[in-house]
Coordinates of C-alpha atoms in Angstrom, one line a residue:
M3 CA 69.7 109.6 74.9
A4 CA 67.7 109.3 78.1
A5 CA 64.5 107.4 78.1
M6 CA 61.3 109.3 78.6
N7 CA 57.8 108.3 79.3
E8 CA 55.4 108.3 76.4
D9 CA 53.2 110.8 78.2
T10 CA 56.0 113.2 78.5
P11 CA 56.7 115.7 75.6
L12 CA 60.0 114.7 74.0
M13 CA 60.7 118.0 72.5
S14 CA 59.1 121.4 72.6
V15 CA 59.6 125.0 71.6
G16 CA 58.3 127.3 74.3
T17 CA 56.2 124.5 75.9
R18 CA 56.5 122.8 79.3
S19 CA 55.7 119.4 80.5
S20 CA 53.3 119.2 83.4
S21 CA 55.2 116.9 85.7
L22 CA 58.5 115.2 86.4
R23 CA 59.4 112.3 84.2
R24 CA 58.0 109.0 85.1
S25 CA 60.1 105.9 85.6
T26 CA 62.8 105.3 83.0
V27 CA 62.8 101.7 83.8
E28 CA 60.0 99.2 84.2
A29 CA 60.7 96.7 86.9
T30 CA 60.8 93.7 84.5
T31 CA 60.5 94.8 80.9
G32 CA 63.3 97.3 80.5
R33 CA 62.9 100.8 79.2
S34 CA 61.7 102.6 76.0
H35 CA 64.1 104.9 74.2
L36 CA 63.6 108.2 72.5
C37 CA 65.1 106.7 69.3
S38 CA 64.0 103.1 69.6
T39 CA 61.5 103.0 66.8
N40 CA 62.2 103.3 63.1
T41 CA 59.7 106.1 62.7
S42 CA 61.4 108.2 65.3
K43 CA 65.1 107.6 64.4
M44 CA 65.5 110.4 61.9
F45 CA 63.3 112.7 64.1
C46 CA 65.7 111.9 67.0
I47 CA 68.8 112.6 64.8
F48 CA 67.3 115.9 63.6
F49 CA 66.6 116.7 67.2
I50 CA 70.2 116.1 68.2
A51 CA 71.6 118.2 65.4
I52 CA 69.3 121.1 66.0
G53 CA 69.4 120.9 69.7
S54 CA 73.2 121.0 69.7
A55 CA 73.1 124.2 67.8
G56 CA 71.1 125.7 70.6
F57 CA 67.6 126.2 69.1
L58 CA 65.4 123.9 71.1
F59 CA 64.2 123.4 74.6
I60 CA 64.1 119.8 75.7
G61 CA 60.9 119.0 77.6
G62 CA 60.9 119.7 81.3
D63 CA 59.0 121.5 84.1
N64 CA 59.8 125.2 84.1
Q65 CA 56.8 126.3 86.1
Q66 CA 58.8 129.1 87.8
G67 CA 59.7 130.5 84.4
H68 CA 63.4 130.7 84.8
F69 CA 66.4 128.5 83.8
L70 CA 68.9 126.8 86.0
K71 CA 71.4 129.4 87.2
A72 CA 74.2 126.9 87.7
S73 CA 77.0 127.3 85.3
I74 CA 77.2 124.6 82.6
R75 CA 80.3 124.3 80.5
Q76 CA 81.8 121.7 78.1
S77 CA 85.4 120.5 78.7
S78 CA 88.0 121.6 76.1
A79 CA 89.4 118.0 76.5
V80 CA 86.7 116.5 74.4
T81 CA 85.5 116.9 70.9
D82 CA 82.0 118.5 70.6
T83 CA 80.5 115.6 68.7
I84 CA 77.5 113.9 70.0
R85 CA 77.8 110.1 69.6
L86 CA 75.1 107.5 70.2
E87 CA 76.0 104.0 71.2
P88 CA 73.8 100.9 71.5
A89 CA 73.3 99.4 74.9
T90 CA 75.5 96.4 75.9
D91 CA 74.9 94.2 78.8
E92 CA 77.4 93.7 81.6
T93 CA 78.5 90.3 80.3
K94 CA 79.8 91.9 77.2
G95 CA 81.0 95.0 78.9
V96 CA 80.8 98.7 78.1
E97 CA 83.4 99.4 75.4
L98 CA 83.9 103.1 75.8
S99 CA 86.4 105.4 74.1
T100 CA 89.1 107.3 76.1
P101 CA 88.1 110.5 77.9
A102 CA 90.1 112.5 75.3
T103 CA 87.7 111.6 72.5
E104 CA 84.3 111.1 74.1
Q105 CA 81.6 113.6 74.9
A106 CA 78.3 111.9 75.1
V107 CA 77.7 108.1 75.1
G108 CA 74.2 106.9 75.5
S109 CA 72.2 103.8 75.1
V110 CA 69.7 104.0 72.2
G111 CA 69.6 100.7 70.5
S112 CA 69.2 97.0 71.2
N113 CA 70.0 95.1 68.0
D114 CA 72.5 95.1 65.1
E115 CA 70.0 96.6 62.6
E116 CA 69.3 99.6 64.8
E117 CA 73.1 100.0 65.5
T118 CA 73.9 100.1 61.8
Q119 CA 71.1 102.6 61.0
L120 CA 72.0 104.9 63.9
D121 CA 75.7 104.8 63.0
S122 CA 74.9 105.9 59.5
A123 CA 72.6 108.6 60.6
V124 CA 74.9 110.0 63.2
A125 CA 77.8 110.1 60.7
E126 CA 75.7 112.4 58.5
I127 CA 75.2 114.9 61.2
E128 CA 78.6 114.9 63.0
T129 CA 79.7 118.1 61.4
T130 CA 76.4 119.8 62.4
A131 CA 76.9 118.8 66.0
K132 CA 80.4 120.2 66.2
A133 CA 81.3 123.5 67.8
S134 CA 84.3 125.3 69.3
P135 CA 85.4 124.0 72.7
I136 CA 85.3 126.3 75.7
Q137 CA 88.6 127.0 77.4
R138 CA 88.3 126.5 81.2
S139 CA 89.8 124.4 84.0
V140 CA 88.5 122.3 86.8
R141 CA 90.4 122.3 90.1
F142 CA 90.3 119.6 92.8
I143 CA 89.6 121.0 96.2
P144 CA 91.7 119.3 98.9
Y145 CA 90.7 118.7 102.5
P146 CA 88.5 120.0 104.1
H147 CA 87.0 120.3 100.6
K148 CA 84.0 122.6 100.0
T149 CA 81.0 122.7 102.3
L150 CA 77.7 122.9 100.6
G151 CA 75.8 123.3 103.8
S152 CA 73.6 121.1 105.9
G153 CA 70.1 120.8 107.4
S154 CA 67.4 123.2 106.4
S155 CA 69.7 125.3 104.2
L156 CA 69.7 122.4 101.7
Q157 CA 65.9 122.1 101.4
C158 CA 65.0 121.8 97.8
E159 CA 62.3 120.8 95.3
W160 CA 62.7 118.3 92.6
E161 CA 62.0 119.6 89.1
T162 CA 62.9 119.1 85.5
R163 CA 64.2 122.1 83.6
P164 CA 64.5 122.9 79.9
I165 CA 67.9 122.7 78.2
T166 CA 68.8 125.8 76.2
N167 CA 72.0 126.8 74.5
S168 CA 70.5 130.1 73.3
S169 CA 73.4 132.1 74.7
T170 CA 76.0 130.5 72.4
S171 CA 76.0 127.4 70.2
S172 CA 79.4 126.4 71.5
E173 CA 78.1 125.5 74.9
L174 CA 77.1 121.9 74.2
L175 CA 75.9 119.7 77.0
D176 CA 77.1 116.2 77.3
F177 CA 75.2 113.0 78.0
T178 CA 75.5 113.4 81.8
Q179 CA 74.4 117.0 81.8
R180 CA 71.5 116.5 79.5
N181 CA 70.2 113.6 81.6
A182 CA 70.5 115.6 84.8
Y183 CA 68.1 118.2 83.3
I184 CA 65.7 115.7 81.9
E185 CA 65.6 113.3 84.8
G186 CA 65.3 116.0 87.5
V187 CA 67.4 118.2 89.7
C188 CA 67.0 119.3 93.3
I189 CA 68.9 122.6 93.9
P190 CA 68.5 124.5 97.2
P191 CA 68.0 128.2 96.8
T192 CA 71.2 128.7 98.7
L193 CA 73.2 127.0 95.9
H194 CA 71.3 128.4 92.8
D195 CA 74.2 130.6 91.9
T196 CA 77.1 128.3 92.7
L197 CA 76.1 124.7 92.0
H198 CA 77.7 123.3 88.9
I199 CA 76.3 120.3 86.9
F200 CA 79.5 118.5 85.9
S201 CA 80.0 116.9 82.5
S202 CA 81.8 113.6 82.5
A203 CA 84.9 115.2 81.1
E204 CA 84.9 117.8 83.9
A205 CA 84.5 115.2 86.6
I206 CA 87.3 113.2 85.1
E207 CA 89.6 116.2 85.0
C208 CA 88.8 117.1 88.6
L209 CA 89.6 113.7 90.0
S210 CA 92.5 112.8 87.7
S211 CA 95.9 112.6 89.3
E212 CA 97.5 113.3 86.0
A213 CA 95.3 116.3 85.2
Q214 CA 95.7 117.8 88.6
N215 CA 99.4 117.0 88.9
R216 CA 98.8 115.5 92.4
D217 CA 98.0 112.1 93.8
I218 CA 94.2 111.6 94.1
R219 CA 92.4 108.4 95.0
V220 CA 88.7 108.6 95.8
I221 CA 87.3 105.6 97.7
L222 CA 83.7 105.1 98.7
S223 CA 82.6 102.8 101.4
G224 CA 79.6 102.0 103.6
D225 CA 76.1 100.5 103.4
S226 CA 73.8 99.8 100.5
Y227 CA 73.0 103.5 100.1
M228 CA 76.7 104.1 99.4
R229 CA 76.8 101.3 96.9
Q230 CA 74.2 103.0 94.9
L231 CA 75.9 106.4 95.3
Y232 CA 79.1 104.7 93.8
I233 CA 77.1 103.4 90.9
G234 CA 75.7 106.9 90.3
L235 CA 79.2 108.4 90.3
A236 CA 80.4 105.7 88.0
D237 CA 77.6 106.6 85.6
I238 CA 78.9 110.1 85.5
L239 CA 82.6 109.3 85.1
L240 CA 82.0 106.6 82.4
S241 CA 79.5 108.7 80.6
K242 CA 77.4 105.6 80.4
H243 CA 74.6 104.3 82.5
T244 CA 75.8 101.0 83.9
S245 CA 73.6 98.0 83.0
D246 CA 71.5 100.1 80.6
D247 CA 70.2 102.1 83.6
K248 CA 68.1 99.2 85.0
E249 CA 66.7 100.1 88.3
I250 CA 68.0 98.2 91.3
M251 CA 65.3 96.1 92.8
D252 CA 67.1 94.0 95.4
N253 CA 70.4 93.1 97.0
V254 CA 71.3 90.6 94.3
Q255 CA 70.9 93.2 91.6
R256 CA 72.7 95.8 93.7
S257 CA 75.7 93.5 94.2
K258 CA 75.9 92.6 90.6
M259 CA 75.7 96.2 89.4
L260 CA 78.3 97.3 91.9
S261 CA 80.6 94.6 90.6
T262 CA 80.0 95.8 87.0
A263 CA 80.6 99.4 87.9
R264 CA 83.8 98.6 89.8
Y265 CA 85.1 96.5 87.0
W266 CA 84.7 99.1 84.3
M267 CA 86.0 101.9 86.5
N268 CA 89.1 99.9 87.3
K269 CA 89.6 98.8 83.7
R270 CA 89.3 102.4 82.4
H271 CA 91.8 103.6 85.0
E272 CA 94.3 100.8 84.0
N273 CA 93.9 101.5 80.3
N274 CA 94.1 105.3 80.6
A275 CA 96.3 107.1 83.0
T276 CA 94.1 110.3 82.9
F277 CA 91.1 108.4 84.2
P278 CA 90.6 108.8 88.0
F279 CA 91.1 106.1 90.6
V280 CA 87.6 105.9 92.1
Q281 CA 86.8 102.6 93.8
F282 CA 84.5 101.0 96.4
R283 CA 86.4 99.4 99.2
C284 CA 85.8 98.0 102.8
G285 CA 82.2 97.3 102.0
E286 CA 81.7 94.6 104.5
E287 CA 83.8 96.3 107.3
C288 CA 82.0 99.6 106.9
Y289 CA 78.5 98.2 106.3
G290 CA 77.4 98.9 109.9
S291 CA 76.7 95.4 111.0
K292 CA 80.1 95.4 112.8
T293 CA 81.3 98.2 115.0
L294 CA 82.9 101.1 113.2
D295 CA 86.4 100.5 114.7
V296 CA 86.5 97.5 112.3
C297 CA 85.7 100.0 109.5
S298 CA 88.5 102.3 110.7
K299 CA 91.0 99.5 110.7
C300 CA 90.1 98.5 107.1
I301 CA 90.4 102.1 105.9
N302 CA 93.8 102.5 107.7
S303 CA 95.1 99.4 106.1
L304 CA 94.4 100.7 102.6
S305 CA 94.9 104.4 103.0
E306 CA 97.5 106.6 101.5
N307 CA 98.1 110.3 102.2
S308 CA 96.4 111.3 99.0
D309 CA 93.1 109.4 99.6
V310 CA 89.7 110.9 99.9
W311 CA 87.4 108.5 101.7
V312 CA 83.7 109.0 101.4
V313 CA 81.8 106.9 103.9
G314 CA 78.1 106.5 104.7
V315 CA 76.9 104.2 107.4
G316 CA 74.2 104.4 110.0
I317 CA 71.0 102.3 109.4
H318 CA 72.6 99.0 110.3
I319 CA 74.3 100.5 113.4
Y320 CA 70.9 101.8 114.4
E321 CA 69.4 98.3 114.0
R322 CA 72.4 96.7 115.7
V323 CA 72.0 98.8 118.9
K324 CA 68.3 98.2 119.0
N325 CA 67.2 101.6 117.5
H326 CA 69.0 103.5 120.2
V327 CA 69.6 107.0 118.9
N328 CA 72.3 108.0 121.4
G329 CA 74.2 104.7 120.9
T330 CA 74.2 105.2 117.1
L331 CA 75.3 108.8 117.4
Q332 CA 78.1 108.0 119.8
E333 CA 79.5 105.3 117.5
I334 CA 79.4 107.5 114.4
Q335 CA 81.0 110.5 116.2
Q336 CA 83.8 108.3 117.6
F337 CA 84.4 107.1 114.1
L338 CA 84.6 110.7 112.8
D339 CA 87.0 111.7 115.5
R340 CA 89.3 108.9 114.6
E341 CA 89.1 109.7 110.9
E342 CA 89.8 113.4 111.5
G343 CA 93.3 112.6 112.7
Q344 CA 94.1 110.0 110.0
N345 CA 92.0 109.8 106.9
R346 CA 89.9 112.9 106.9
T347 CA 86.8 111.1 105.7
I348 CA 83.8 112.8 104.1
Y349 CA 80.7 111.5 106.0
V350 CA 77.5 111.0 103.9
S351 CA 74.3 111.5 105.7
P352 CA 71.6 108.9 105.8
P353 CA 68.6 109.4 103.4
A354 CA 65.2 110.5 104.8
G355 CA 63.6 107.8 106.8
P356 CA 63.8 106.2 110.2
M357 CA 67.2 107.8 110.9
E358 CA 66.0 111.4 111.2
S359 CA 66.8 111.7 115.0
V360 CA 70.3 110.4 114.3
Y361 CA 70.7 112.8 111.4
R362 CA 69.6 115.8 113.4
G363 CA 71.9 114.7 116.2
L364 CA 74.9 114.6 113.9
L365 CA 74.5 118.1 112.4
P366 CA 76.4 120.0 115.3
N367 CA 79.4 117.7 114.8
V368 CA 79.9 117.9 111.1
A369 CA 80.5 120.6 108.5
P370 CA 79.7 123.4 108.3
E371 CA 79.4 123.5 112.1
N372 CA 82.6 121.4 112.5
P373 CA 84.7 122.0 109.4
A374 CA 87.1 119.2 110.5
H375 CA 84.4 116.7 109.7
P376 CA 83.5 117.1 106.0
F377 CA 79.9 116.3 105.4
L378 CA 77.8 115.5 102.3
D379 CA 74.1 116.0 103.3
V380 CA 71.7 114.2 101.1
Y381 CA 68.8 114.0 103.7
E382 CA 66.8 116.9 102.4
L383 CA 67.0 116.0 98.7
T384 CA 65.8 112.4 99.5
K385 CA 63.0 113.8 101.8
S386 CA 61.7 116.0 99.0
C387 CA 61.7 113.2 96.4
T388 CA 58.1 112.0 96.7
M389 CA 57.3 111.2 93.0
E390 CA 56.4 107.6 92.2
N391 CA 59.7 107.0 90.5
C392 CA 61.9 108.1 93.4
T393 CA 62.2 104.6 94.9
F394 CA 61.2 101.1 93.8
D395 CA 61.6 99.4 97.1
G396 CA 60.5 102.1 99.5
S397 CA 64.0 102.8 100.9
H398 CA 66.7 102.9 98.3
R399 CA 66.4 105.8 95.8
S400 CA 66.3 105.5 92.0
R401 CA 69.3 105.7 89.8
Y402 CA 68.8 109.3 88.8
V403 CA 68.5 110.4 92.4
N404 CA 71.9 108.8 93.1
R405 CA 73.4 110.5 90.1
W406 CA 72.3 113.7 91.6
K407 CA 73.9 112.8 94.9
A408 CA 77.1 112.2 93.0
Q409 CA 76.8 115.7 91.4
L410 CA 76.7 117.1 95.0
L411 CA 79.8 115.1 95.9
L412 CA 81.6 116.5 92.8
N413 CA 80.6 120.0 93.9
T414 CA 82.2 119.2 97.3
L415 CA 85.4 118.0 95.7
C416 CA 85.7 120.2 92.6
E417 CA 85.6 123.7 91.4
V418 CA 85.2 125.0 87.8
Q419 CA 87.3 128.0 87.2

């Protein structure tokens, strides 16, 4: 289960919390868990059982008085059983079950005694948490993929929203979907009726070569913002928050967490043919400290016809050319023109910050204005994230923000039918 601040209502029936959740992670002391104390364990289990049956709202800001219009479904490829799993650190690894048998895997314990107690309690309610799976399919969208929009059309406001299954008890939300609601979403009005919050199983099905009966390799590359986006996407696909959802405070932590996420993504793919190939490559070459023709050469050396490259780079180009906006724009646009003819790369915008002039200058040359240059615009969602837990270093956004970026990437690549 996701961690919540002690000041935030954990569960309510017809009540609303007054603000977005506070930080799930303290900088040095770790995080508290909904089920971390003995007095709250059975309450938590009761909450899970009843909540899965569709009777409860889970705390969140619903000041506008309406629910998320985006469609939320549960994959028929998973059993509708909510499982809880104690946290394990990256040295031990994250021993996850295969996609065919997992629905929700969360970190709720930190010692053997809690693990034993939780396993016993969960075993007692497994039948309560079961429901009939929903038949549906997820389709991968090939190049030029789907355009969500850009610029002012993607302006949004961050909010938490209540989780309700009141329409039918069979529509259970998985670990990833529940956390998106609790942690916060930023949905532009233009996408209210079309944006889908993907479960882990749906994301796997969309990007799986075996499930889609076509070769698919998704490769992310670029600067530190892209490293954190990759970690967010890994959180969704693994249905597990890497390194117990610790916030990334510096480059050392970022590199270590990226290595952990890459390792488990690769291991899962090697052990299960249905799990997607999603990796981070050409990190140094596409970081921006070198010219982007070096990035193109690295991508070309690794590319196959089936690849989807997702690249975000800009701030280090901007610094390298002495904050020269036109010089930065020219280098990025030349890169996109090269990729159009070869790798058809999705370009990810910079976050809100010192790159605004570069960002505005790019908009006429990327989708939707130029469909040949697929574009994932995350500028507005980062600009509107002004809460105290949006960033811990003033530049890089928090883990939950990058998971939301990953949801937008999935909406660019995937369609639920």
